[in-house]
Amino acid sequence: MKIITANSLLTGAPIYWAGTGRWSAELSEALTIDPADAESALQQASAQSEIAVNAYLVAVEARGAPVKREALREAIRAHGPTIRPDPGRPDPGRVPACLPDQSPDQSPE
Amino acid sequence: MYRYDEFDETLVRERRLQFADQVARRLSGELTEDQFKPLRLMNGLYLQLHAYMLRVAIPYGVLNSVQLRALAGIARRWDKDYGHFTTRQNIQFNWIRLGDVPEILEALAGVEMHAMQTSGNCIRNVTADHFAGAAADEFLDPRPYAELIRQWSTLHPEFSFLPRKFKIAVTGASHDRAAVQLHDIGLHLKPGRDGSPVFAVFIGGGMGRTPFVGPLIRDELPADALLVYLEAALRVYNRHGRRDNLYKSRIKILVSALGADRFSAEVEAEYQAMRTESPPFPPEELARIRHYFAAPPFETLPADDPEFQALRARSAAFDRFCRTNLHPHQQPGYASVTIALKPIGGVPGDCSAAEMEAIATLAALYSFDEIRVTHEQNLVLPHVREADLFALWEALHAAGLATPNAGLISDIIACPGLDYCDLANARSIPIAQAIAERFADMDAALAIGEVKIKISGCINACGHHHAGHIGILGVDKQGEEFYQIQLGGRADEQARIGTITGKGLPGPEIPDAIERVIDRYLALRLDSDERFIDALERLGRTPFEEALHHGAA
Ligand code: SF4
């Protein structure tokens, strides 16, 4: 299955195609698309260039999580940088634990 | 410090208004993304994984406190309270909204800053020795020449459509801290036979996919012929440079294809022809520019301030800081201070708004209002009286900015990598953090001595991994991050590209692997004066490669 993602024109933030005319900031709301329909959906999504920039397809498993090569990149897009939290920096709760000894609760601060 | 003249001001204003209009037209749908993208790139605005990123030019890495405060203000108001200093001596803001950019550019213009020449196929922001005008080993301050190049390259229409981006670095010191041999053009200002200033000109260096150390193309170029010679070199490049293949279009590929001798001969012929028509730049103009870089009003002081020495003897922590974070100054009684943006567990090069403001205050108090950005992602207060060092250190300490690790193994260069960068294959920052944490004991790190670790998240090499004593390159292996390790690179006057060792390692194995290499070095070094890179060059890389890939000795 596939989903469509892009960056918001206004903020640059990752957004996900949630069906005709709708974009969501949440990966969980991305519409999963049958591979056979993916290209035409992408065309539709790309046409909304006043909302979305650089729309592209991502392969996902049945429950909608990106797979293979895209998994890490898409996880970081969806959840924010994986590096330690600091005042004003991304929410630590959203850090995917990709490097086990790098989870924020083990950092010295 | 250089101040904008009327021309600069007009140019920056026109470009800013033009871009504000372009942003408005993009937001209204009048411009398509394909039309808009090159325009935003010309203004330093990239689209990254999470947001727009604005790269602000800091010509030759020189800032005053008002400018640093303005950068802090931008971080607070339009970003998430921090900025990231890069290996190009620039600052990047990571969380920018498109509609805010015109206002940000206005705020920058208010302090004579902009984001032009930070991307695209133009002559990029010129970089320089971060101790320029201060270092004891300097022959002549290279910044007036860097400024001259900036003005010339900003003006020159012929050079805004080069086959590829073009990077120039300058130093005027015997020890190269600007990595000049790893730039498209590297300039080393030195005394000629009669003592007058001349340049050694290195052309065709660079990192990225095909790294080269730039060969010496012209020695002893009279300094006042610099622009004519650069123009000659760029003409040869424009004539032959390949525009058909992105990967082959850098000048380094041309120099290597033609051979340094032939390239040099072609430039020389062009230069000799041009020299008759175009006079060297007017000495008044250089004098005018030089005036802006005049040394600050230093006091006449004794070389070793006794109070400073006494305080060092009294405070082990202060002494510890002085051992790594001070650099000898040309003026007796002064020193340059490195503020390492490398706290253990931190992000290399990141600086919060509050930190920028604290540093701005300290620069105004103690360093004639000057701050420098280093390509190693640190900041420098270039001119501090020895008598003020203790007070400065205490203030830095209170602000959490006195990490005593400049030049040590935890002073790591890391590009933003997959945590931010759209082009990345793997993350860089968590690897830097894991290594720094492994060597968090500052006394142990001091005993290890100088080790330069440099990490890039992809082959574009923004993290200078080719030039690291230990260079680390993130690669993607079927969706998993692996790290290829190189040994023996260096960016100084004996520049060298590191050699790739064995297979890539998964991220979590990197700290152990690095520690094994360092243990091997400690076991093999002649004495504590033999640096890691010296031992590596004396012994060859085999013993270190073995330690890296085949477990402990
Ligand atoms: S080296 Fe690659 S990953 Fe790192 S900042 Fe440059 S382009 Fe991005």
XYZ file of C-alpha atoms and ligand atoms in Angstrom:
670
model
C 0.000 0.000 0.000
C 1.005 3.627 -0.420
C 0.435 6.978 1.203
C 1.131 10.453 -0.125
C 3.149 12.976 1.792
C 4.422 16.463 1.032
C 5.596 19.602 2.788
C 3.187 22.372 3.625
C 3.809 25.382 1.417
C 3.208 27.745 4.312
C 5.264 26.136 7.061
C 7.362 23.530 5.283
C 6.053 20.942 7.770
C 5.349 17.376 6.649
C 1.728 16.808 5.691
C -0.168 13.722 4.595
C -2.867 13.319 2.018
C -6.083 12.328 3.745
C -8.257 12.030 0.632
C -9.533 14.457 -1.954
C -8.753 18.008 -0.956
C -7.710 17.099 2.574
C -4.238 17.186 4.063
C -3.374 16.302 7.641
C -0.357 17.005 9.813
C -0.634 13.485 11.261
C 0.873 10.437 9.620
C -1.865 8.380 11.288
C -4.475 10.225 9.228
C -2.820 9.516 5.891
C -5.096 7.757 3.461
C -3.665 4.372 2.424
C -3.964 3.886 -1.284
C -3.912 0.771 -3.386
C -0.689 0.775 -5.470
C -2.777 0.595 -8.646
C -4.413 3.930 -7.833
C -1.303 5.572 -6.439
C -0.130 7.505 -9.492
C -3.468 9.116 -10.221
C -3.897 10.016 -6.539
C -0.439 11.566 -6.560
C -1.398 13.646 -9.567
C -4.476 14.881 -7.773
C -2.498 15.656 -4.646
C 0.277 17.416 -6.544
C -2.259 19.631 -8.220
C -2.883 21.275 -4.852
C 0.323 23.222 -5.133
C -1.045 26.127 -3.090
C -1.074 23.765 -0.085
C 1.531 21.113 -0.684
C 5.068 21.117 -2.073
C 7.076 18.095 -3.283
C 4.314 15.516 -2.960
C 5.554 11.928 -3.232
C 4.456 8.363 -2.556
C 5.668 6.312 0.380
C 5.314 2.542 0.633
C 3.559 1.513 3.844
C 2.583 -1.749 5.486
C -1.063 -2.611 6.052
C -1.401 -0.453 9.176
C 0.024 2.582 7.447
C 3.597 2.632 8.798
C 6.301 3.384 6.211
C 8.526 0.451 5.346
C 12.048 -0.280 4.174
C 14.275 2.508 2.994
C 11.776 5.226 3.827
C 10.992 4.017 7.347
C 13.575 6.001 9.269
C 13.368 9.140 7.167
C 9.595 9.131 7.356
C 9.670 8.446 11.105
C 11.898 11.485 11.575
C 9.651 13.590 9.357
C 6.596 12.468 11.276
C 8.018 12.734 14.790
C 10.736 15.375 14.578
C 14.497 15.227 15.071
C 15.715 12.366 17.243
C 18.260 14.397 19.165
C 18.066 15.313 22.807
C 15.457 17.791 23.897
C 16.411 21.290 24.915
C 14.363 24.257 25.976
C 12.317 25.280 23.008
C 13.370 22.282 20.988
C 11.300 19.405 19.711
C 9.141 17.468 22.112
C 11.149 14.605 23.637
C 8.076 12.415 23.782
C 8.182 12.030 20.040
C 11.698 10.665 19.658
C 11.864 7.327 17.866
C 14.468 5.163 19.575
C 16.587 4.298 16.568
C 19.969 4.392 18.262
C 19.336 2.559 21.523
C 22.014 4.287 23.590
C 20.830 7.679 22.428
C 17.425 7.944 24.020
C 17.053 11.358 25.613
C 16.597 10.092 29.159
C 20.161 8.827 29.104
C 21.660 12.143 28.169
C 23.532 13.758 31.050
C 21.242 16.735 31.405
C 34.733 45.502 10.819
C 33.449 46.107 7.318
C 30.405 48.303 6.965
C 28.063 48.231 4.032
C 28.529 50.975 1.575
C 25.643 52.516 -0.276
C 25.905 50.012 -3.063
C 25.613 47.022 -0.742
C 22.685 48.610 0.985
C 20.837 49.247 -2.249
C 21.529 45.752 -3.531
C 20.370 44.082 -0.332
C 17.250 46.237 -0.177
C 16.337 45.581 -3.783
C 16.848 41.853 -3.424
C 14.838 41.779 -0.218
C 11.870 43.651 -1.680
C 12.026 41.550 -4.802
C 11.984 38.353 -2.758
C 9.148 39.589 -0.520
C 7.150 40.098 -3.698
C 8.091 36.643 -4.955
C 7.014 35.047 -1.657
C 3.681 36.876 -1.852
C 3.196 35.696 -5.435
C 4.020 32.126 -4.483
C 1.572 32.222 -1.587
C -1.151 33.643 -3.815
C -0.548 30.869 -6.350
C 0.716 33.229 -9.035
C 4.106 31.499 -9.050
C 4.382 27.710 -9.245
C 6.809 25.796 -7.062
C 9.015 25.137 -10.080
C 9.233 28.861 -10.732
C 9.681 29.738 -7.084
C 12.264 27.160 -6.013
C 15.296 28.712 -7.777
C 14.254 32.110 -6.454
C 14.086 30.956 -2.856
C 17.401 29.139 -3.196
C 19.010 32.344 -4.443
C 17.895 33.849 -1.164
C 19.262 31.093 1.060
C 15.898 29.432 1.704
C 15.870 25.635 1.551
C 13.039 23.198 2.212
C 14.192 20.532 4.663
C 12.497 17.572 6.339
C 10.496 19.532 8.907
C 10.357 23.122 7.733
C 12.041 25.755 5.632
C 15.657 26.385 6.539
C 17.148 29.842 6.120
C 20.904 30.033 5.731
C 22.266 33.432 6.665
C 25.635 34.570 5.327
C 28.297 35.553 7.823
C 31.046 36.782 5.529
C 34.369 35.267 6.593
C 32.742 34.362 9.900
C 32.903 37.863 11.419
C 30.054 39.205 13.573
C 29.602 42.066 15.990
C 27.456 41.873 19.100
C 24.532 43.734 17.545
C 24.431 41.217 14.723
C 24.650 38.251 17.072
C 21.812 39.728 19.107
C 19.771 40.119 15.953
C 20.385 36.437 15.156
C 19.246 35.576 18.680
C 16.146 37.686 18.089
C 15.362 35.780 14.897
C 15.819 32.478 16.740
C 13.394 33.612 19.424
C 10.754 35.189 17.299
C 10.667 33.050 14.169
C 12.463 29.814 15.033
C 12.463 27.468 18.017
C 14.851 29.535 20.053
C 18.089 28.320 18.520
C 20.268 28.431 15.433
C 22.927 26.156 14.007
C 26.425 27.355 13.072
C 27.773 25.485 10.062
C 31.097 24.468 8.550
C 30.660 27.334 6.078
C 30.877 29.818 8.981
C 27.191 30.579 8.400
C 24.153 30.193 10.602
C 21.089 28.168 9.685
C 17.631 28.537 11.141
C 15.803 25.240 11.010
C 12.148 26.035 11.653
C 11.210 28.867 9.365
C 7.757 29.554 7.898
C 7.670 30.827 4.354
C 5.477 33.830 5.107
C 7.903 35.026 7.808
C 10.921 35.181 5.527
C 10.436 38.744 4.247
C 10.287 40.023 7.830
C 13.338 37.984 8.800
C 15.286 39.388 5.864
C 14.249 42.856 6.954
C 15.511 42.166 10.459
C 18.790 40.943 8.981
C 19.133 43.956 6.710
C 18.741 46.149 9.784
C 22.100 44.815 10.970
C 23.714 44.679 7.519
C 23.162 40.975 6.998
C 21.432 38.891 4.353
C 21.074 35.368 3.030
C 22.419 35.836 -0.471
C 25.269 33.760 -1.885
C 24.538 30.969 0.563
C 23.193 28.622 -2.084
C 22.983 28.148 -5.826
C 25.705 28.023 -8.463
C 27.421 31.236 -7.519
C 30.552 32.217 -5.658
C 29.519 31.383 -2.133
C 30.180 33.289 1.019
C 33.985 33.511 1.372
C 35.437 31.782 4.424
C 38.585 32.702 6.350
C 40.807 31.805 9.255
C 38.667 32.424 12.338
C 41.659 33.911 14.151
C 42.278 36.406 11.322
C 43.678 39.671 12.578
C 44.461 38.055 15.916
C 46.623 34.938 15.540
C 50.245 35.088 16.572
C 51.272 33.029 13.541
C 49.671 35.397 11.047
C 51.643 37.298 8.445
C 48.823 39.560 7.325
C 45.094 39.831 8.025
C 43.367 38.051 5.101
C 39.941 39.637 5.711
C 40.414 42.725 3.515
C 41.071 40.347 0.623
C 38.100 38.193 1.598
C 35.957 41.333 1.570
C 37.376 42.376 -1.775
C 36.425 38.958 -3.170
C 32.971 39.281 -1.648
C 32.364 42.620 -3.323
C 33.778 41.476 -6.629
C 31.817 38.230 -6.676
C 28.564 39.871 -5.583
C 28.832 42.323 -8.420
C 29.977 40.127 -11.192
C 27.093 38.904 -13.364
C 29.367 36.457 -15.177
C 29.855 34.582 -11.937
C 26.284 34.147 -10.830
C 25.770 31.445 -13.476
C 28.746 29.223 -12.921
C 28.581 25.525 -13.827
C 28.351 24.821 -10.071
C 28.674 26.397 -6.672
C 32.078 27.853 -5.994
C 33.825 28.167 -2.663
C 36.808 30.319 -1.785
C 38.756 30.308 1.484
C 41.566 32.576 2.654
C 44.210 32.462 5.340
C 47.103 34.729 6.177
C 48.723 32.473 8.778
C 51.347 29.775 8.586
C 49.044 27.201 10.163
C 46.008 26.717 7.951
C 42.811 26.849 9.996
C 40.587 27.611 7.007
C 41.099 24.336 5.100
C 42.141 26.338 2.053
C 43.403 23.312 0.116
C 39.942 21.765 0.311
C 38.157 24.597 -1.475
C 37.541 25.347 -5.131
C 40.063 28.121 -4.620
C 42.227 28.350 -1.531
C 44.379 31.404 -0.909
C 47.334 31.539 1.399
C 48.608 35.044 1.980
C 52.304 35.089 2.855
C 55.419 37.222 2.496
C 57.055 37.168 -0.953
C 60.790 37.168 -1.460
C 61.011 40.889 -0.940
C 58.600 40.766 1.974
C 55.607 42.158 0.078
C 52.370 40.160 0.280
C 51.841 37.359 -2.216
C 49.337 34.517 -2.492
C 49.858 30.827 -2.907
C 46.805 29.885 -4.973
C 45.404 26.371 -4.651
C 42.708 25.470 -7.158
C 40.540 22.400 -7.509
C 40.250 21.167 -3.970
C 36.977 20.076 -2.475
C 35.115 17.380 -0.671
C 31.802 15.845 -1.690
C 31.495 12.821 -3.919
C 34.936 13.178 -5.497
C 37.291 14.685 -2.945
C 40.543 16.341 -3.948
C 43.262 18.278 -2.210
C 43.693 21.354 -4.390
C 47.064 21.483 -6.130
C 49.200 24.607 -5.944
C 48.379 26.366 -9.211
C 50.250 29.612 -8.705
C 52.799 30.520 -6.097
C 53.852 34.037 -5.260
C 50.988 35.815 -6.968
C 51.380 39.515 -6.143
C 48.515 40.257 -3.768
C 47.296 43.257 -5.737
C 46.804 41.038 -8.804
C 44.417 38.753 -6.933
C 41.151 39.685 -8.621
C 42.622 39.602 -12.117
C 44.028 36.163 -11.428
C 40.770 34.872 -9.931
C 38.873 36.180 -12.902
C 41.308 34.442 -15.230
C 40.831 31.178 -13.334
C 37.042 31.514 -13.439
C 37.116 32.254 -17.161
C 39.067 29.077 -17.806
C 36.544 27.228 -15.658
C 33.573 28.813 -17.418
C 35.106 27.906 -20.768
C 35.817 24.232 -20.004
C 33.715 23.391 -16.975
C 31.156 20.679 -17.655
C 27.611 21.869 -17.378
C 26.218 18.591 -18.739
C 26.894 16.499 -15.674
C 26.209 17.727 -12.164
C 28.810 15.436 -10.675
C 31.523 16.535 -13.057
C 30.878 20.222 -13.069
C 33.025 21.368 -10.147
C 36.350 23.011 -10.945
C 38.153 20.189 -9.137
C 37.045 17.764 -11.861
C 38.318 20.122 -14.541
C 41.673 20.624 -12.824
C 42.097 16.906 -12.371
C 41.046 16.169 -15.978
C 43.362 18.778 -17.499
C 46.112 18.154 -14.986
C 47.359 20.867 -12.661
C 50.146 21.915 -15.038
C 47.926 22.437 -18.032
C 45.240 24.150 -16.008
C 47.859 26.392 -14.470
C 49.306 27.240 -17.897
C 45.859 28.120 -19.262
C 45.083 30.368 -16.326
C 48.494 31.963 -16.591
C 47.982 32.738 -20.284
C 44.567 34.232 -19.565
C 45.975 36.164 -16.627
C 48.867 37.603 -18.620
C 46.485 38.676 -21.386
C 44.084 40.255 -18.922
C 46.776 41.938 -16.916
C 47.550 44.340 -19.723
C 43.889 45.406 -20.001
C 42.729 45.242 -16.408
C 44.901 47.038 -13.935
C 45.340 45.574 -10.464
C 42.702 46.839 -8.068
C 43.238 50.420 -7.010
C 45.338 50.627 -3.858
C 42.916 53.255 -2.473
C 40.106 50.719 -2.580
C 42.103 48.129 -0.660
C 43.207 50.825 1.785
C 39.567 51.831 2.237
C 38.555 48.241 2.962
C 41.591 47.637 5.132
C 40.618 50.589 7.244
C 37.530 48.665 8.373
C 39.693 45.816 9.556
C 42.164 47.978 11.435
C 43.305 46.394 14.685
C 41.186 47.471 17.639
C 42.773 49.923 20.084
C 44.879 47.392 21.972
C 46.613 48.452 25.143
C 50.346 48.026 25.494
C 50.589 45.195 27.968
C 53.221 42.810 29.271
C 53.216 39.387 27.610
C 52.398 37.206 30.580
C 49.979 38.971 32.832
C 51.102 37.895 36.329
C 47.575 38.049 37.737
C 46.348 35.783 34.953
C 49.119 33.298 35.661
C 48.345 33.406 39.383
C 44.654 32.714 38.745
C 45.562 29.787 36.543
C 47.721 28.409 39.328
C 44.861 28.859 41.794
C 41.957 27.429 39.795
C 42.456 24.041 38.201
C 39.200 24.398 36.241
C 40.240 27.760 34.814
C 43.670 26.426 33.963
C 42.039 23.453 32.303
C 39.953 25.787 30.130
C 43.009 27.887 29.249
C 44.938 24.862 28.073
C 42.468 24.013 25.334
C 40.364 27.064 24.581
C 42.956 29.846 24.271
C 44.920 30.694 21.174
C 48.084 32.835 21.124
C 47.463 36.425 20.058
C 49.728 38.678 18.022
C 49.334 41.419 20.601
C 51.202 40.817 23.884
C 48.854 40.476 26.843
C 45.884 39.300 24.724
C 44.483 35.914 23.725
C 41.744 34.554 21.471
C 39.119 32.478 23.251
C 37.229 29.600 21.682
C 33.685 29.125 22.924
C 33.153 25.486 22.044
C 29.559 24.848 20.986
C 30.175 21.220 21.869
C 28.816 20.538 25.334
C 28.739 16.802 26.021
C 25.317 15.593 24.922
C 24.666 18.776 22.935
C 24.291 19.282 19.219
C 27.513 20.430 17.518
C 27.109 24.027 16.361
C 23.714 24.644 17.957
C 23.413 27.806 19.981
C 20.301 28.957 21.806
C 19.045 32.520 21.663
C 19.989 33.024 25.323
C 23.490 31.720 24.624
C 23.891 34.019 21.638
C 22.808 36.963 23.761
C 25.207 36.008 26.553
C 28.055 35.736 24.054
C 27.117 39.071 22.477
C 27.287 40.730 25.888
C 30.684 39.168 26.616
C 32.033 40.169 23.211
C 31.041 43.767 23.849
C 32.602 43.675 27.298
C 35.797 41.798 26.601
C 36.556 41.459 22.889
C 36.118 44.836 21.224
C 32.633 43.783 20.204
C 33.864 41.037 17.868
C 32.776 37.438 17.472
C 33.983 34.900 14.942
C 32.312 31.761 13.679
C 34.686 28.871 13.015
C 34.273 26.196 10.369
C 34.560 23.769 13.248
C 31.166 25.039 14.452
C 32.466 26.998 17.416
C 32.490 30.703 18.229
C 35.550 32.776 19.051
C 36.119 35.978 20.971
C 39.234 37.050 19.113
C 40.769 39.791 21.258
C 40.571 39.292 25.015
C 42.990 40.828 27.521
C 44.716 38.139 29.571
C 43.719 40.146 32.625
C 40.032 39.661 31.664
C 40.211 35.950 30.946
C 39.213 34.806 34.409
C 36.137 37.025 34.537
C 35.211 35.941 31.017
C 35.636 32.297 31.914
C 33.452 32.675 34.992
C 30.734 34.287 32.895
C 30.994 31.599 30.221
C 30.871 28.971 32.907
C 27.712 30.483 34.384
C 26.125 30.423 30.928
C 27.109 26.777 30.366
C 29.493 27.826 27.612
C 32.880 26.962 29.082
C 33.246 23.363 27.893
C 37.042 22.923 27.888
C 37.248 20.730 24.816
C 38.314 22.916 21.878
C 40.432 20.740 19.583
C 39.846 17.607 21.630
C 38.102 14.419 20.589
C 34.661 15.647 21.680
C 34.995 18.841 19.608
C 33.302 17.070 16.716
C 32.058 18.532 13.453
C 28.685 17.073 12.504
C 26.368 18.145 9.724
C 22.609 18.252 10.455
C 22.208 14.820 8.834
C 18.941 12.931 8.696
C 17.573 14.740 11.744
C 16.965 17.774 9.532
C 18.419 17.446 6.067
C 16.383 16.447 3.061
C 19.426 14.993 1.296
C 20.708 12.861 4.164
C 21.186 9.108 4.145
C 21.806 8.766 7.853
C 21.913 10.779 11.039
C 25.107 12.566 12.075
C 24.216 14.332 15.300
C 23.376 11.275 17.449
C 26.665 9.688 16.386
C 28.551 12.825 17.436
C 26.676 12.819 20.739
C 27.401 9.149 21.406
C 31.123 9.621 20.717
C 31.315 12.799 22.810
C 29.612 11.020 25.682
C 32.090 8.182 25.467
C 34.912 10.707 25.876
C 33.075 12.939 28.340
C 35.878 12.825 30.908
C 37.711 16.034 30.080
C 40.975 15.022 31.732
C 41.068 11.773 29.821
C 40.245 13.706 26.642
C 43.077 16.138 27.363
C 45.470 13.206 27.823
C 44.388 11.879 24.413
C 45.074 15.288 22.879
C 44.069 16.612 19.488
C 41.777 14.335 17.484
C 39.507 15.721 14.804
C 36.370 13.703 14.195
C 34.128 14.889 11.377
C 30.761 13.417 10.461
C 28.584 13.801 7.370
C 25.137 12.340 6.803
C 25.696 11.871 3.079
C 28.305 12.107 0.373
C 27.873 15.869 0.051
C 30.333 16.047 2.930
C 29.048 19.175 4.667
C 30.528 17.622 7.825
C 33.984 17.504 6.159
C 34.383 13.772 6.874
C 37.081 13.458 4.195
C 39.267 15.808 6.211
C 38.719 14.228 9.632
C 41.567 12.466 11.378
C 38.666 10.125 11.845
C 35.984 10.774 9.259
C 32.546 9.231 9.475
C 30.125 9.047 6.575
C 26.526 7.946 7.046
C 25.207 5.594 4.376
C 21.875 3.942 3.883
C 21.910 0.177 3.542
C 18.412 -0.977 2.723
C 16.821 1.366 5.173
C 19.422 0.992 7.882
C 21.986 3.543 8.880
C 25.581 2.426 8.487
C 28.693 4.461 8.970
C 31.764 4.234 6.791
C 34.913 5.241 8.644
C 37.890 7.011 7.088
C 41.262 7.497 8.702
C 44.043 10.016 8.205
C 42.285 12.997 6.653
C 43.400 16.466 7.614
C 42.412 19.999 6.687
C 45.543 21.939 7.629
C 48.546 22.942 5.522
C 49.277 19.244 5.025
C 45.748 18.595 3.796
C 44.898 15.041 2.945
C 41.791 13.035 2.138
C 41.166 10.212 4.606
C 41.278 6.610 3.439
C 38.166 4.478 3.662
C 38.568 1.523 5.998
C 36.704 -1.792 5.856
C 32.948 -2.122 5.880
C 30.492 0.324 7.337
C 29.430 -0.177 10.938
C 25.978 0.244 12.428
C 25.567 3.399 14.540
C 25.501 1.785 17.984
C 28.899 0.177 17.318
C 30.652 3.438 16.483
C 31.612 4.628 19.996
C 33.250 1.256 20.803
C 35.066 1.240 17.482
C 36.400 4.771 18.005
C 37.434 3.929 21.533
C 39.404 0.916 20.288
C 41.231 3.117 17.780
C 42.078 5.630 20.494
C 43.242 2.881 22.862
C 45.476 1.570 20.114
C 46.868 5.056 19.595
C 47.542 5.507 23.314
C 49.382 2.189 23.360
C 51.478 2.987 20.297
C 52.283 6.684 20.564
C 55.895 7.633 21.258
C 54.890 10.042 23.985
C 52.084 12.424 24.808
C 53.449 14.970 22.316
C 52.835 12.653 19.409
C 49.339 13.539 18.278
C 46.893 10.973 16.936
C 47.420 12.153 13.366
C 51.215 12.039 13.759
C 51.118 8.478 15.073
C 48.788 7.491 12.270
C 51.159 8.920 9.697
C 54.217 7.348 11.315
C 52.719 3.893 11.666
C 50.364 3.765 8.709
C 46.713 3.059 9.148
C 46.882 -0.749 9.430
C 47.109 -1.023 13.223
C 44.293 1.483 13.627
C 42.150 -0.125 10.988
C 42.636 -3.439 12.740
C 41.534 -1.951 16.043
C 38.566 -0.361 14.359
C 37.228 -3.441 12.684
C 38.639 -6.406 14.563
C 37.960 -5.666 18.178
C 40.333 -4.778 20.963
C 44.064 -5.504 20.780
S 26.399 16.181 4.264
Fe 24.498 15.503 3.354
S 23.235 15.094 5.130
Fe 24.849 16.380 5.859
S 24.001 18.449 5.686
Fe 25.173 18.019 3.823
S 23.643 17.328 2.387
Fe 22.740 17.140 4.417
